[in-house]
Coordinates of C-alpha atoms in Angstrom, one line a residue:
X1 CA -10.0 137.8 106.6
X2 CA -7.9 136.2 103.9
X3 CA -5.5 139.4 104.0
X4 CA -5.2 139.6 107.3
X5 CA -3.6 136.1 107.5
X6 CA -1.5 136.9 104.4
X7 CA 0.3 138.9 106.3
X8 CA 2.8 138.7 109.3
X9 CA 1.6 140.8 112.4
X10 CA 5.1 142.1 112.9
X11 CA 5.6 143.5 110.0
X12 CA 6.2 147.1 109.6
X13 CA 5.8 146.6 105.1
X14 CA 2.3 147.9 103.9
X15 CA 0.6 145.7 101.5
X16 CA -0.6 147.5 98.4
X17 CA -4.1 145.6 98.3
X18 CA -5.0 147.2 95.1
X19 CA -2.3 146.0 92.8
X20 CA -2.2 142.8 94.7
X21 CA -4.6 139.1 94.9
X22 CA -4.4 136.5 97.5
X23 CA -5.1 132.7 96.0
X24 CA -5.4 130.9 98.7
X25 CA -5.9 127.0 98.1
X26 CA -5.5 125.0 101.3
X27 CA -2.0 126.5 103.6
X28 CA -0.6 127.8 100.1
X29 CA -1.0 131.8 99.1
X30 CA 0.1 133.1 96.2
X31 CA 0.1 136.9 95.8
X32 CA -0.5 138.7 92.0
X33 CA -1.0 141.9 90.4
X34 CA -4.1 143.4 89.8
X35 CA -5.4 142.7 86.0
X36 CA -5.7 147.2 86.3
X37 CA -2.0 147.1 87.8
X38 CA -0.6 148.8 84.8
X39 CA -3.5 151.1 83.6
X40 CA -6.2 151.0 81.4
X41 CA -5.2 151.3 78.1
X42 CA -2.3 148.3 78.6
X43 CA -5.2 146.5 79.8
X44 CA -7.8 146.8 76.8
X45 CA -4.5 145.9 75.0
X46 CA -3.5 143.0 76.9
X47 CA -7.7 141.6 76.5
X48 CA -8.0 142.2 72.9
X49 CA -4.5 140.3 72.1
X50 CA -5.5 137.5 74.2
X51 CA -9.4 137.1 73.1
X52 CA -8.2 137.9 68.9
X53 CA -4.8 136.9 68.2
X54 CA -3.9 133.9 70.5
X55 CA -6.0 131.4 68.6
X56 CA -6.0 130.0 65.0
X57 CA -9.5 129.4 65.2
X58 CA -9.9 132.9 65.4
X59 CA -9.1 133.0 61.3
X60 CA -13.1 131.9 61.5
X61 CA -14.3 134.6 62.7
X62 CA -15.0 136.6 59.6
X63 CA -17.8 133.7 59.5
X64 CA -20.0 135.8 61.9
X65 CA -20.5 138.9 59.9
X66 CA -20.9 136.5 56.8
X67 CA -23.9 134.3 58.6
X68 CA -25.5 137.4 59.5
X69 CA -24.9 139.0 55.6
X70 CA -26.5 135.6 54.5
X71 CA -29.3 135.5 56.8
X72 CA -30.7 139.1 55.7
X73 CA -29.8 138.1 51.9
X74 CA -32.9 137.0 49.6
X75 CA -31.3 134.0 47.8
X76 CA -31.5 134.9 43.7
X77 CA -31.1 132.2 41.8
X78 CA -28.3 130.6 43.6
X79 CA -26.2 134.1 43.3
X80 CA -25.0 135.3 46.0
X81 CA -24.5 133.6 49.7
X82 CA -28.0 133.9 50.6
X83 CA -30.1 130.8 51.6
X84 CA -30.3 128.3 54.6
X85 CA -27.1 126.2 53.1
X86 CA -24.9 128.9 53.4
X87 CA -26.6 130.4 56.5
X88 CA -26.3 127.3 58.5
X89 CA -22.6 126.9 57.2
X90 CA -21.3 130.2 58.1
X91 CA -23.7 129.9 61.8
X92 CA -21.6 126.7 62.6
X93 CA -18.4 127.9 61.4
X94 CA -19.0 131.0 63.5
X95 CA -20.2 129.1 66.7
X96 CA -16.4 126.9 66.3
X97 CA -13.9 129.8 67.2
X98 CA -16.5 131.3 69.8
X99 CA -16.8 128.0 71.6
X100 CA -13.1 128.2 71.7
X101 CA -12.7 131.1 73.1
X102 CA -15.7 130.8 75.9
X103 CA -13.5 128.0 76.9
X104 CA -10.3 130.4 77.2
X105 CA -12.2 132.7 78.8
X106 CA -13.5 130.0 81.2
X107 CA -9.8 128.7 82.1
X108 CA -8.9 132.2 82.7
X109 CA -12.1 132.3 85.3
X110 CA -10.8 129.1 86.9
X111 CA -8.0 130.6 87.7
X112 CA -9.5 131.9 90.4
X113 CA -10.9 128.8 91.7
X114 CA -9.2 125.4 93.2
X115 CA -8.8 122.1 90.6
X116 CA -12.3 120.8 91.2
X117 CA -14.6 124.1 90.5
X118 CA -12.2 125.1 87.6
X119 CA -13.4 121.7 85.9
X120 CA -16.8 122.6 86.8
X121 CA -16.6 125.8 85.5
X122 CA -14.9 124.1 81.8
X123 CA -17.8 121.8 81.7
X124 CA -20.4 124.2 82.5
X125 CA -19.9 127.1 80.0
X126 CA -18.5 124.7 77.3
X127 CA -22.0 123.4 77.3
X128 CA -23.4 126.7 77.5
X129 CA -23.1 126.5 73.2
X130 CA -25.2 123.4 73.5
X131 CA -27.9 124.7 76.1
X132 CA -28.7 127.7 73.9
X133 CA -29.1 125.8 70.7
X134 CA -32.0 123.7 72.4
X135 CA -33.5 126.8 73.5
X136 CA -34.1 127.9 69.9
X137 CA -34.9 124.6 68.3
X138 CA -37.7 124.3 72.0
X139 CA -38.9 127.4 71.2
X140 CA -39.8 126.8 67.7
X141 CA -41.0 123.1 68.6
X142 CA -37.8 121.5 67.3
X143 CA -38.7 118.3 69.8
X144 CA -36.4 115.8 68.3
X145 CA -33.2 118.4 67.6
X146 CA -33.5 119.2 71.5
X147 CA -32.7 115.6 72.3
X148 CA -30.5 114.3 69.1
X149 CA -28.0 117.9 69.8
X150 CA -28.2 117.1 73.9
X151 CA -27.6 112.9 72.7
X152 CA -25.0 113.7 70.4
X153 CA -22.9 115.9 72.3
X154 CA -23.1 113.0 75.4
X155 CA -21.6 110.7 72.6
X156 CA -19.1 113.2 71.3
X157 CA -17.9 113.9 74.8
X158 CA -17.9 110.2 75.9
X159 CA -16.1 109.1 73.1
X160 CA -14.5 112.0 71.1
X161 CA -13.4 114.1 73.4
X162 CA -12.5 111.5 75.9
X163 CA -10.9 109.3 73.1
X164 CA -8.7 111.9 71.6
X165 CA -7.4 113.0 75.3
X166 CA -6.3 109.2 75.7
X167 CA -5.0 109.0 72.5
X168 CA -3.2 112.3 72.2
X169 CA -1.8 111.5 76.1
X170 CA -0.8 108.0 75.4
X171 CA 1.4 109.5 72.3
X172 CA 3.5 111.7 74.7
X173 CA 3.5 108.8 78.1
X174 CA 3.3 105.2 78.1
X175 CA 0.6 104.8 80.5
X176 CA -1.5 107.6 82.1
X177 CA -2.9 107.5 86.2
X178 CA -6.1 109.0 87.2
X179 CA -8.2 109.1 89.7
X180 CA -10.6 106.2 89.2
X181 CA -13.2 106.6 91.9
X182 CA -13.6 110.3 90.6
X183 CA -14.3 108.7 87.1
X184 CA -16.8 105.8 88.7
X185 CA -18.9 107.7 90.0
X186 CA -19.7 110.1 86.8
X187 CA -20.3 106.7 84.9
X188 CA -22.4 105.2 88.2
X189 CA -24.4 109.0 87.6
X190 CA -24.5 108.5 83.5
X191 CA -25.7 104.9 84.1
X192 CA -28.5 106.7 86.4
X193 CA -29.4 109.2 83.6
X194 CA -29.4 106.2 81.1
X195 CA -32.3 104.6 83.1
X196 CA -33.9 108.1 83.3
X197 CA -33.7 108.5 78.9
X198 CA -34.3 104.7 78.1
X199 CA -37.6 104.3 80.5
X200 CA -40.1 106.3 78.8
X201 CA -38.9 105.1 75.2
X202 CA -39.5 101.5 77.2
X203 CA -43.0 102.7 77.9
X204 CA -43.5 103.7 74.1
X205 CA -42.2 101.1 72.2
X206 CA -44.0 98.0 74.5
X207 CA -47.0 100.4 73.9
X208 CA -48.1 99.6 77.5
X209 CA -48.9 104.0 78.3
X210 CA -52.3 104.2 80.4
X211 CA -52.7 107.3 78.4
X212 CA -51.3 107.8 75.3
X213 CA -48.1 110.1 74.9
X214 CA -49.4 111.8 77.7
X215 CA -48.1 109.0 80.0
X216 CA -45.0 109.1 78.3
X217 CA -44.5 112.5 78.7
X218 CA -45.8 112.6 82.7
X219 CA -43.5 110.0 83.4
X220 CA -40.2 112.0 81.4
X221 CA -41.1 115.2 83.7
X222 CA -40.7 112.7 87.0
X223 CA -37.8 111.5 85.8
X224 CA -36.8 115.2 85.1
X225 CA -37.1 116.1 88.5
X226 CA -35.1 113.3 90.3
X227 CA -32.2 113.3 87.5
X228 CA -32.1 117.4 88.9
X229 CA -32.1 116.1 92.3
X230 CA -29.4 113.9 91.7
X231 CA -27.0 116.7 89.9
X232 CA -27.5 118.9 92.9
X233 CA -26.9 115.9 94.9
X234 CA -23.5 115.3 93.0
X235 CA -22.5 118.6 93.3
X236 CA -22.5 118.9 96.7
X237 CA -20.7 115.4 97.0
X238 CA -18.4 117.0 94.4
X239 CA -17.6 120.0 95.9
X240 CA -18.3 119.8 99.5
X241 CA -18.1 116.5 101.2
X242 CA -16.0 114.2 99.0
X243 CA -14.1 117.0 97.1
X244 CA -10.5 115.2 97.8
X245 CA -12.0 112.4 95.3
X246 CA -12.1 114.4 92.5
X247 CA -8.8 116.1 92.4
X248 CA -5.5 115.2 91.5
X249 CA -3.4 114.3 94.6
X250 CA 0.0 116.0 93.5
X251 CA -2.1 119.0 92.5
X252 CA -0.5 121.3 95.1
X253 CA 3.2 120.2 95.4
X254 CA 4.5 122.6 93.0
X255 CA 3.4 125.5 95.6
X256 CA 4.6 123.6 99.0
X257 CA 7.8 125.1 98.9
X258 CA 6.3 128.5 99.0
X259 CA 4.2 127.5 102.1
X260 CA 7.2 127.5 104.2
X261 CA 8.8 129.8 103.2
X262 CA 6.8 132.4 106.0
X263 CA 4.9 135.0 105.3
X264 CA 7.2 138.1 106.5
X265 CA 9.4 137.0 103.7
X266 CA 6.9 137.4 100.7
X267 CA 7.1 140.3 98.0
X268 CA 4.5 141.4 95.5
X269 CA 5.5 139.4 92.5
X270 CA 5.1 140.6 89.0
X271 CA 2.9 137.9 87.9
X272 CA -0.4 138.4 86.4
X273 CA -3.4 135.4 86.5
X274 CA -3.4 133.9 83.5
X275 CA -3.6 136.4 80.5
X276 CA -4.2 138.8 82.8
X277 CA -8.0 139.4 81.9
X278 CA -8.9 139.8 85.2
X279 CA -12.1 138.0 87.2
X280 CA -14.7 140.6 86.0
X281 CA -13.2 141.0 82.8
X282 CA -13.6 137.4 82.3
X283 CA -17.6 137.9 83.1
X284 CA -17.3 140.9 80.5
X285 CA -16.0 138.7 77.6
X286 CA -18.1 135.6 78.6
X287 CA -21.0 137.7 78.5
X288 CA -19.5 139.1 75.0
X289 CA -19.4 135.4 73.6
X290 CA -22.5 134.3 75.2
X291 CA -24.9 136.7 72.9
X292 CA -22.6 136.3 69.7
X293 CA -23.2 132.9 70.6
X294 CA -27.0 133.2 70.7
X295 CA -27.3 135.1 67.4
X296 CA -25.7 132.6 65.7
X297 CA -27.6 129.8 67.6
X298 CA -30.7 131.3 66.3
X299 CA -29.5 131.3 62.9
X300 CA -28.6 127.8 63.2
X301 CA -31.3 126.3 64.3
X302 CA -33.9 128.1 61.7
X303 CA -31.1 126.7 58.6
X304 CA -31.4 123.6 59.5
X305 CA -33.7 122.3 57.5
X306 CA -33.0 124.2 54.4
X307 CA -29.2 123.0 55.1
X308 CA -30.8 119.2 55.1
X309 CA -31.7 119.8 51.8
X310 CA -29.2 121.4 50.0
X311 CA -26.2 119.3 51.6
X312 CA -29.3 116.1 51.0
X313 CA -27.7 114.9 54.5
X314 CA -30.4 114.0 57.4
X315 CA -31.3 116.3 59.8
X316 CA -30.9 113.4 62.6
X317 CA -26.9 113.3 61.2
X318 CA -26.5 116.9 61.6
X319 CA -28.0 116.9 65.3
X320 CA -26.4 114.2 66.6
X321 CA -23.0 114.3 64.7
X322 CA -22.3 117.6 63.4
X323 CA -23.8 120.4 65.7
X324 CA -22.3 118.3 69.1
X325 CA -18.5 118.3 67.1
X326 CA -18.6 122.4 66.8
X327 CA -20.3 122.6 70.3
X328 CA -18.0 120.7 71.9
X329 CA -14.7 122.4 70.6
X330 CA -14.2 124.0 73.8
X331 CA -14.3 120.5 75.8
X332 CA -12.2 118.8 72.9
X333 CA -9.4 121.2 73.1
X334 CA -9.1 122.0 76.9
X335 CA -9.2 117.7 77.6
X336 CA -6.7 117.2 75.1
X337 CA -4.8 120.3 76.6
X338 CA -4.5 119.0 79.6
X339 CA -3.6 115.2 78.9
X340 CA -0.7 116.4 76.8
X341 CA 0.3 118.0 80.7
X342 CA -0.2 114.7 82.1
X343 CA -3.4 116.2 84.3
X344 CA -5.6 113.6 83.3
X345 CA -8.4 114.1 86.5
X346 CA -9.1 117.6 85.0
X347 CA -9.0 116.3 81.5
X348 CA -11.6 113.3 83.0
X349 CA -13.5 115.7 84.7
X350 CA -14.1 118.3 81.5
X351 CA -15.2 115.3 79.1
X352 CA -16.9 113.0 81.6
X353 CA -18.6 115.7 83.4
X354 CA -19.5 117.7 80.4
X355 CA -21.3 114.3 79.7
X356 CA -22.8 114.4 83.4
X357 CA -24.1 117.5 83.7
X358 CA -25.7 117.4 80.4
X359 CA -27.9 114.1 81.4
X360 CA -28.3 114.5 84.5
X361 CA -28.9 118.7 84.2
X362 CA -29.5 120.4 80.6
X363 CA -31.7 117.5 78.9
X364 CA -34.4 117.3 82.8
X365 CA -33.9 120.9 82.4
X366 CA -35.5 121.2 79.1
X367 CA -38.2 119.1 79.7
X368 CA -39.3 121.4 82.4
X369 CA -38.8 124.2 80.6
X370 CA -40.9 122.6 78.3
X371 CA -43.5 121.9 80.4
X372 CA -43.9 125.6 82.1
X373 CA -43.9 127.0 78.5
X374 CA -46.9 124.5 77.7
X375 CA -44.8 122.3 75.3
X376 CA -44.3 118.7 75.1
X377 CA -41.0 117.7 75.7
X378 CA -40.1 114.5 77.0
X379 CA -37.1 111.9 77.4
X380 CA -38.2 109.4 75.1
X381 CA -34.9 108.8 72.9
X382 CA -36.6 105.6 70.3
X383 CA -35.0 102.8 70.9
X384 CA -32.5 103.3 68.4
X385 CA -30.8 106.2 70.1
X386 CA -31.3 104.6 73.8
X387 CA -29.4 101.8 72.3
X388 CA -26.3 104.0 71.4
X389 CA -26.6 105.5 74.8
X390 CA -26.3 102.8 76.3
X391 CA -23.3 101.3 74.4
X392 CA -21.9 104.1 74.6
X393 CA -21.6 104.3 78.4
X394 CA -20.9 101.0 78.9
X395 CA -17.7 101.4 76.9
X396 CA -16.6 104.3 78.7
X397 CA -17.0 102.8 82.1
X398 CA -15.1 100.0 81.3
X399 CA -12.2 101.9 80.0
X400 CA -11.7 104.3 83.2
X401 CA -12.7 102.0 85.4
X402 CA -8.7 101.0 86.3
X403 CA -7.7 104.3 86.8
X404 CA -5.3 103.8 83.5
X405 CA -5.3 105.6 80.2
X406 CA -3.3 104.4 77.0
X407 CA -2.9 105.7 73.3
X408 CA -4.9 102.1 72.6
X409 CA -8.1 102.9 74.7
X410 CA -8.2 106.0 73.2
X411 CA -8.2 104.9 69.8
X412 CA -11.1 102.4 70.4
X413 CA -13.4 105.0 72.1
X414 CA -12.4 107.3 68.7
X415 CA -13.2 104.3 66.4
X416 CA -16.4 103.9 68.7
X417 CA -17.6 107.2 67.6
X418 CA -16.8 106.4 64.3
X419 CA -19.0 103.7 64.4
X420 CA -22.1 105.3 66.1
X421 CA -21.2 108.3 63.2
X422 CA -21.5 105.6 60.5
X423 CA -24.9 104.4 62.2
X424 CA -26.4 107.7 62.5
X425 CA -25.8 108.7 58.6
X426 CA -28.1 105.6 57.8
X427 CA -30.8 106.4 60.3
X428 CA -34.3 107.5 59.0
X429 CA -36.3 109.1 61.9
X430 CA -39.6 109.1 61.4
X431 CA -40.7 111.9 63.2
X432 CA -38.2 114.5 61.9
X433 CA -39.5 112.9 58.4
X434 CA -43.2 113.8 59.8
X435 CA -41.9 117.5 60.5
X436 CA -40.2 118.5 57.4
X437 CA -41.3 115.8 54.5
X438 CA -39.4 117.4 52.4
X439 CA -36.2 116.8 54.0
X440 CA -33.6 113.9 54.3
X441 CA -34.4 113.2 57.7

C-alpha cells in the first residue's frame, strides 16, 4: 500500500521496486537504493568497512581472541596470560568495542524506524550487554552481581551518560531545549521502580518479614510483575497514544520541502540508508555481536572473583562501577552523539530510558526468571544501595525537570557519579563477603 501511494497514478515511469525503499514518516517519503543495489561483493565490502574500520575502539578487538587464549591457558607461575586477572581484563576490554558497535548497528536499524522507536531500539540492544551478563552471574547463583551490574548501570546512565551529554552539549550551545514532559515521565516511571527496589530491602532491614527471606522474596516477585505491567503500559503510552510527547517537534522540517514537491516529480536518488548495511544485514551483524558478546559475558562473569583478588579491588566496585561503564559504551557514545547535534530528546531518551527499561523491565525480569528456574532472586538492594538509588533519581529529576540543559548541570550529575564511585570503593557487602571469603568484597 505504501508503494502504491508513492506513486502518481498518471504516471507512465516504472518504479524499480527492487533497487528502491519508501520511508514514510508522517506525509514525508523518501525513496533509497537497495543495500544489494550494486551487487554482492560491493556489499560484503561496504559491511566489513563499516562494522571494522569506522571505529577506534575497534583497535580492541584483538582483546577477544586474547580472552579466549587466556581462558583455555593453565596459569604457570604467573607466566604467561593465563588466570582470572587477565581473563576478566581481556573479557571487558573485548565486551567495550562490541558494545560499540551493537550500538552502530542499532542506529543503522533505526533508520528504518521514526525518532521515538529508533531511541527504543538504542536503549534496548545497548542494554542487551548488560542483560546477558546477569544471565551468566543468575545461572551460576551470582544473586548480588545480578543486582549491583543492573544498579550500576541505572547510575552510570542517570548520571554518566546523561552528565557527559549535558556537559559535552553545553560546550558547543549555551543552553539546550528538550522536551520536558517526555523526560518527566521516565523520572515519574524511575521513581515507580524506586518504590518497587527500596520496599523489600524496607521489609528486611525493619526485620518485620512474616516468613523469613521467603517474604522478602514473595513480595520482590509481586513487585516484579506490576513494574512489567507498567513498562508495557509505558510503551504503549510511548509509542501509541502519547507518541507526539516523546519526540522532538522540528524532527521533520528538514524533509517538508520534499513533501510538496509532488510525487510525479520524484527520481530514484543515489542515496543509501545509513552505511548502507541494509535492514536484514543489520539483524545479521546484531546477531554476530550478540554471541561474541555472550562468550565473553561468560568469561566475565566466571573471572570475577579471581580478578577481585589479583586487582585486591571489591567485587561490589567492579559490579556497580566498572562492568556498567564498559556496558554502557554504546548509550554513552550515541547520547553524547547526538547532544553535540543539538537532538537532545533522542539523547534524553537513550540515557533516561536505558535507565527505564532496565528498572522497570531487565531487573522484574530476572527475578522471574529466577523464580521459574527455582532460584532466589529478589529486589532487595540493602539499604545502602537503595539509598544511592534514590539520590540518584532525585538529582536527575530535578535537573530535566525545566526542559533546559547546560554544560553546569552536566558537570554536577558527572561529579555525582564521582561521588557514588568514591562510595562504592569503600563499601564492604557482606554477602558477596559470605560468597567468596577470600575476596575483597
Amino acid at each position: 500500500m505504501a508503494v502504491a501511494r508513492g506513486v502518481n497514478a498518471s504516471s507512465n515511469d516504472e518504479l524499480d521496486t527492487e533497487n528502491l525503499r519508501f520511508e514514510i514518516d508522517g506525509s514525508s517519503r523518501k525513496k533509497h537504493k537497495s543495500a544489494l543495489a550494486d551487487g554482492w561483493c560491493a556489499y560484503i565490502t561496504r559491511s566489513l568497512s563499516a562494522i571494522f574500520l569506522t571505529s577506534k575502539l575497534n583497535l580492541l578487538l584483538p582483546c577477544i581472541p586474547l580472552a579466549i587464549l587466556s581462558k583455555n591457558m593453565i596459569e604457570d607461575k604467573g607466566v604467561g596470560i593465563g588466570g582470572d586477572g587477565w581473563t576478566f581484563t581481556f573479557s571487558l576490554l573485548g565486551i567495550a568495542p562490541l558494545a560499540e558497535r551493537l550500538g552502530f548497528v542499532t542506529e543503522e536499524l533505526a533508520e528504518y524506524t521514526n525518532q521515538t522507536l529508533g531511541g527504543l531500539l538504542n536503549a534496548s540492544f545497548g542494554n542487551l550487554t548488560e542483560v546477558i551478563v546477569s544471565m551468566f552471574a543468575l545461572k551460576n547463583n551470582m544473586f548480588r552481581v545480578v543486582k549491583l551490574s543492573l544498579l550500576g548501570s541505572i547510575l552510570s546512565n542517570c548520571l554518566l551518560v546523561l552528565g557527559c551529554a549535558f556537559f559535552c552539549g553545553g560546550l558547543k550551545y549555551k543552553e539546550q531545549k528538550f522536551n520536558a514532559d517526555g523526560a518527566n515521565t521516565n523520572m515519574g516511571l524511575l521513581c515507580l521502580a524506586v518504590m518497587g527496589m527500596t520496599v523489600p530491602a524496607v521489609l528486611h532491614s525493619t526485620h518485620t518479614e512474616m516468613n523469613g527471606t521467603g517474604s522478602e522474596v514473595a513480595l520482590s516477585r509481586v513487585c516484579s510483575v506490576f513494574l512489567l505491567l507498567t513498562y508495557v503500559s509505558y510503551l504503549y503510552f510511548q509509542l501509541v497514544t502519547h507518541q507526539d510527547m516523546f519526540e522532538d517537534d522540528d524532527a521533520d522540517d528538514e524533509t517538508d520541502d520534499d513533501s510538496q514537491e509532488g510525487d510525479a516529480e520524484r527520481k530514484p536518488e543515489d542515496k543509501l540508508v545509513g552505511e548502507g548495511l541494509g535492514f536484514w544485514g543489520c539483524i545479521f551483524w546484531l546477531a554476530v555481536l550478540t554471541i561474541m558478546i555472550s562468550l565473553l559475558s561468560d568469561y566475565l562473569v566466571d573471572a570475577i572473583e579471581g580478578a577481585s583478588a589479583s586487582w585486591d579491588i571489591g567485587v561490589a566496585f567492579i559490579s556497580v562501577i566498572v562492568i556498567p561503564i564498559v556496558g554502557n559504551a554504546a548509550e554513552h557514545a550515541s547520547a553524547i552523539i547526538f547532544a553535540m547535534k543539538n537532538k537532545m530528546d533522542i539523547s534524553i531518551g537513550v540515557a533516561v530510558g536505558s535507565s527505564t527499561q532496565i528498572a522497570l523491565l531487565v531487573f522484574p525480569f530476572m527475578v522471574l526468571v529466577g523464580y521459574f528456574s527455582g532460584k532466589d532472586m529478589d529486589l532487595n538492594l540493602k539499604v545502602f544501595e537503595s539509598a544511592a538509588l534514590f539520590m540518584t533519581v532525585v538529582t536527575v529529576a530535578f535537573m530535566v525537570a525545566d526542559g533546559h540543559s547546560t554544560w553546569l548541570k552536566g558537570l554536577t550529575l558527572i561529579l555525582a557519579y564521582v561521588v557514588l564511585s568514591c562510595s562504592f570503593w569503600y563499601h564492604k557487602d557482606d554477602d558477596l563477603k559470605a560468597q567468596w571469603p577470600g575476596v575483597h568484597a
